[in-house]
PDB file of C-alpha atoms in Angstrom:
ATOM      1  CA  UNK A   1      31.062  86.939  78.862  1.00  0.00           C
ATOM      2  CA  UNK A   2      29.097  89.918  77.563  1.00  0.00           C
ATOM      3  CA  UNK A   3      30.919  92.199  80.000  1.00  0.00           C
ATOM      4  CA  UNK A   4      34.260  91.033  78.647  1.00  0.00           C
ATOM      5  CA  UNK A   5      33.215  91.722  75.043  1.00  0.00           C
ATOM      6  CA  UNK A   6      32.148  95.248  76.020  1.00  0.00           C
ATOM      7  CA  UNK A   7      35.431  95.723  77.888  1.00  0.00           C
ATOM      8  CA  UNK A   8      37.486  94.543  74.896  1.00  0.00           C
ATOM      9  CA  UNK A   9      35.590  96.854  72.546  1.00  0.00           C
ATOM     10  CA  UNK A  10      36.083  99.930  74.714  1.00  0.00           C
ATOM     11  CA  UNK A  11      39.727  99.152  75.485  1.00  0.00           C
ATOM     12  CA  UNK A  12      40.519  98.441  71.818  1.00  0.00           C
ATOM     13  CA  UNK A  13      39.245 101.895  70.884  1.00  0.00           C
ATOM     14  CA  UNK A  14      41.253 103.515  73.702  1.00  0.00           C
ATOM     15  CA  UNK A  15      44.392 101.603  72.742  1.00  0.00           C
ATOM     16  CA  UNK A  16      44.059 102.543  69.061  1.00  0.00           C
ATOM     17  CA  UNK A  17      43.796 106.208  70.026  1.00  0.00           C
ATOM     18  CA  UNK A  18      46.541 106.093  72.677  1.00  0.00           C
ATOM     19  CA  UNK A  19      49.092 103.927  70.831  1.00  0.00           C
ATOM     20  CA  UNK A  20      48.810 105.169  67.247  1.00  0.00           C
ATOM     21  CA  UNK A  21      52.545 105.513  66.844  1.00  0.00           C
ATOM     22  CA  UNK A  22      53.557 102.331  68.651  1.00  0.00           C
ATOM     23  CA  UNK A  23      52.759  98.731  67.799  1.00  0.00           C
ATOM     24  CA  UNK A  24      49.173  97.719  68.533  1.00  0.00           C
ATOM     25  CA  UNK A  25      49.680  93.989  68.079  1.00  0.00           C
ATOM     26  CA  UNK A  26      50.929  93.357  71.619  1.00  0.00           C
ATOM     27  CA  UNK A  27      48.184  95.424  73.264  1.00  0.00           C
ATOM     28  CA  UNK A  28      45.400  93.788  71.256  1.00  0.00           C
ATOM     29  CA  UNK A  29      46.881  90.328  71.909  1.00  0.00           C
ATOM     30  CA  UNK A  30      46.819  91.116  75.620  1.00  0.00           C
ATOM     31  CA  UNK A  31      43.149  92.007  75.381  1.00  0.00           C
ATOM     32  CA  UNK A  32      42.354  88.747  73.618  1.00  0.00           C
ATOM     33  CA  UNK A  33      44.280  86.728  76.218  1.00  0.00           C
ATOM     34  CA  UNK A  34      42.264  88.391  78.960  1.00  0.00           C
ATOM     35  CA  UNK A  35      39.086  86.568  77.782  1.00  0.00           C
ATOM     36  CA  UNK A  36      40.150  83.058  78.835  1.00  0.00           C
ATOM     37  CA  UNK A  37      41.614  84.505  82.049  1.00  0.00           C
ATOM     38  CA  UNK A  38      38.273  86.192  82.772  1.00  0.00           C
ATOM     39  CA  UNK A  39      36.450  82.878  82.281  1.00  0.00           C
ATOM     40  CA  UNK A  40      38.953  80.925  84.394  1.00  0.00           C
ATOM     41  CA  UNK A  41      38.709  83.439  87.242  1.00  0.00           C
ATOM     42  CA  UNK A  42      34.889  83.260  87.101  1.00  0.00           C
ATOM     43  CA  UNK A  43      35.061  79.447  87.147  1.00  0.00           C
ATOM     44  CA  UNK A  44      37.243  79.438  90.268  1.00  0.00           C
ATOM     45  CA  UNK A  45      34.937  81.899  92.036  1.00  0.00           C
ATOM     46  CA  UNK A  46      31.907  79.778  91.105  1.00  0.00           C
ATOM     47  CA  UNK A  47      33.581  76.708  92.622  1.00  0.00           C
ATOM     48  CA  UNK A  48      33.823  78.619  95.900  1.00  0.00           C
ATOM     49  CA  UNK A  49      30.086  79.378  95.752  1.00  0.00           C
ATOM     50  CA  UNK A  50      30.146  82.937  94.414  1.00  0.00           C
ATOM     51  CA  UNK A  51      27.049  83.919  92.447  1.00  0.00           C
ATOM     52  CA  UNK A  52      26.860  87.247  90.698  1.00  0.00           C
ATOM     53  CA  UNK A  53      23.667  89.217  90.930  1.00  0.00           C
ATOM     54  CA  UNK A  54      22.080  90.657  87.828  1.00  0.00           C
ATOM     55  CA  UNK A  55      21.237  94.337  87.599  1.00  0.00           C
ATOM     56  CA  UNK A  56      17.607  93.486  88.240  1.00  0.00           C
ATOM     57  CA  UNK A  57      18.524  91.707  91.474  1.00  0.00           C
ATOM     58  CA  UNK A  58      20.726  94.599  92.590  1.00  0.00           C
ATOM     59  CA  UNK A  59      17.883  97.091  92.472  1.00  0.00           C
ATOM     60  CA  UNK A  60      16.161  97.841  95.735  1.00  0.00           C
ATOM     61  CA  UNK A  61      13.310  95.430  96.384  1.00  0.00           C
ATOM     62  CA  UNK A  62       9.912  96.932  95.890  1.00  0.00           C
ATOM     63  CA  UNK A  63       6.698  95.833  97.495  1.00  0.00           C
ATOM     64  CA  UNK A  64       4.650  93.791  95.078  1.00  0.00           C
ATOM     65  CA  UNK A  65       0.899  94.304  94.990  1.00  0.00           C
ATOM     66  CA  UNK A  66      -1.118  91.559  96.614  1.00  0.00           C
ATOM     67  CA  UNK A  67      -2.938  89.230  94.295  1.00  0.00           C
ATOM     68  CA  UNK A  68      -6.595  88.814  95.192  1.00  0.00           C
ATOM     69  CA  UNK A  69      -7.919  85.303  94.958  1.00  0.00           C
ATOM     70  CA  UNK A  70     -11.448  84.617  93.845  1.00  0.00           C
ATOM     71  CA  UNK A  71     -13.318  84.618  97.147  1.00  0.00           C
ATOM     72  CA  UNK A  72     -10.950  82.401  99.138  1.00  0.00           C
ATOM     73  CA  UNK A  73      -8.988  84.229 101.803  1.00  0.00           C
ATOM     74  CA  UNK A  74      -7.350  80.955 102.887  1.00  0.00           C
ATOM     75  CA  UNK A  75      -5.228  80.819  99.747  1.00  0.00           C
ATOM     76  CA  UNK A  76      -3.632  84.234 100.331  1.00  0.00           C
ATOM     77  CA  UNK A  77       0.149  84.185 100.262  1.00  0.00           C
ATOM     78  CA  UNK A  78       0.498  86.868 102.912  1.00  0.00           C
ATOM     79  CA  UNK A  79      -0.367  86.627 106.589  1.00  0.00           C
ATOM     80  CA  UNK A  80      -3.978  87.126 107.626  1.00  0.00           C
ATOM     81  CA  UNK A  81      -4.772  90.458 109.300  1.00  0.00           C
ATOM     82  CA  UNK A  82      -5.080  90.406 113.098  1.00  0.00           C
ATOM     83  CA  UNK A  83      -8.567  90.264 114.526  1.00  0.00           C
ATOM     84  CA  UNK A  84      -9.703  92.849 117.052  1.00  0.00           C
ATOM     85  CA  UNK A  85      -9.520  91.722 120.646  1.00  0.00           C
ATOM     86  CA  UNK A  86     -12.784  91.411 122.583  1.00  0.00           C
ATOM     87  CA  UNK A  87     -13.968  94.567 124.266  1.00  0.00           C
ATOM     88  CA  UNK A  88     -12.891  94.896 127.905  1.00  0.00           C
ATOM     89  CA  UNK A  89     -12.689  97.800 130.300  1.00  0.00           C
ATOM     90  CA  UNK A  90      -9.163  98.489 129.034  1.00  0.00           C
ATOM     91  CA  UNK A  91      -9.991  98.296 125.325  1.00  0.00           C
ATOM     92  CA  UNK A  92     -13.232 100.193 125.480  1.00  0.00           C
ATOM     93  CA  UNK A  93     -13.686 102.964 122.952  1.00  0.00           C
ATOM     94  CA  UNK A  94     -15.071 105.313 125.544  1.00  0.00           C
ATOM     95  CA  UNK A  95     -18.754 104.768 124.850  1.00  0.00           C
ATOM     96  CA  UNK A  96     -19.340 102.695 127.997  1.00  0.00           C
ATOM     97  CA  UNK A  97     -17.437 104.948 130.362  1.00  0.00           C
ATOM     98  CA  UNK A  98     -19.137 105.756 133.626  1.00  0.00           C
ATOM     99  CA  UNK A  99     -20.433 109.285 133.854  1.00  0.00           C
ATOM    100  CA  UNK A 100     -18.267 111.796 135.609  1.00  0.00           C
ATOM    101  CA  UNK A 101     -19.375 112.604 139.170  1.00  0.00           C
ATOM    102  CA  UNK A 102     -21.017 115.957 139.642  1.00  0.00           C
ATOM    103  CA  UNK A 103     -19.239 118.426 141.839  1.00  0.00           C
ATOM    104  CA  UNK A 104     -21.253 119.987 144.609  1.00  0.00           C
TER     105      UNK A 104
END
């Protein structure tokens, strides 16, 4: 409804400037009739399941900072970080590599 009030205000100013010489009564009456039409159209769309998003919802989603709980990691909302796999010959960091053979 707020959008319609803003629309009527802006259009009334434009119509007063544009139609100074002609009759304003018909144009302003048309603006006032558009209010119930606006509401009826919104009602029909809502019956079909349409839901408008607010400007806040239209903004791009931003990552929210994680909330730290007091000592309990089980109550975290996010997924737990993956644990490191056990060390094998394929996941070795290079410390346990066999020494290179000496060339003769």
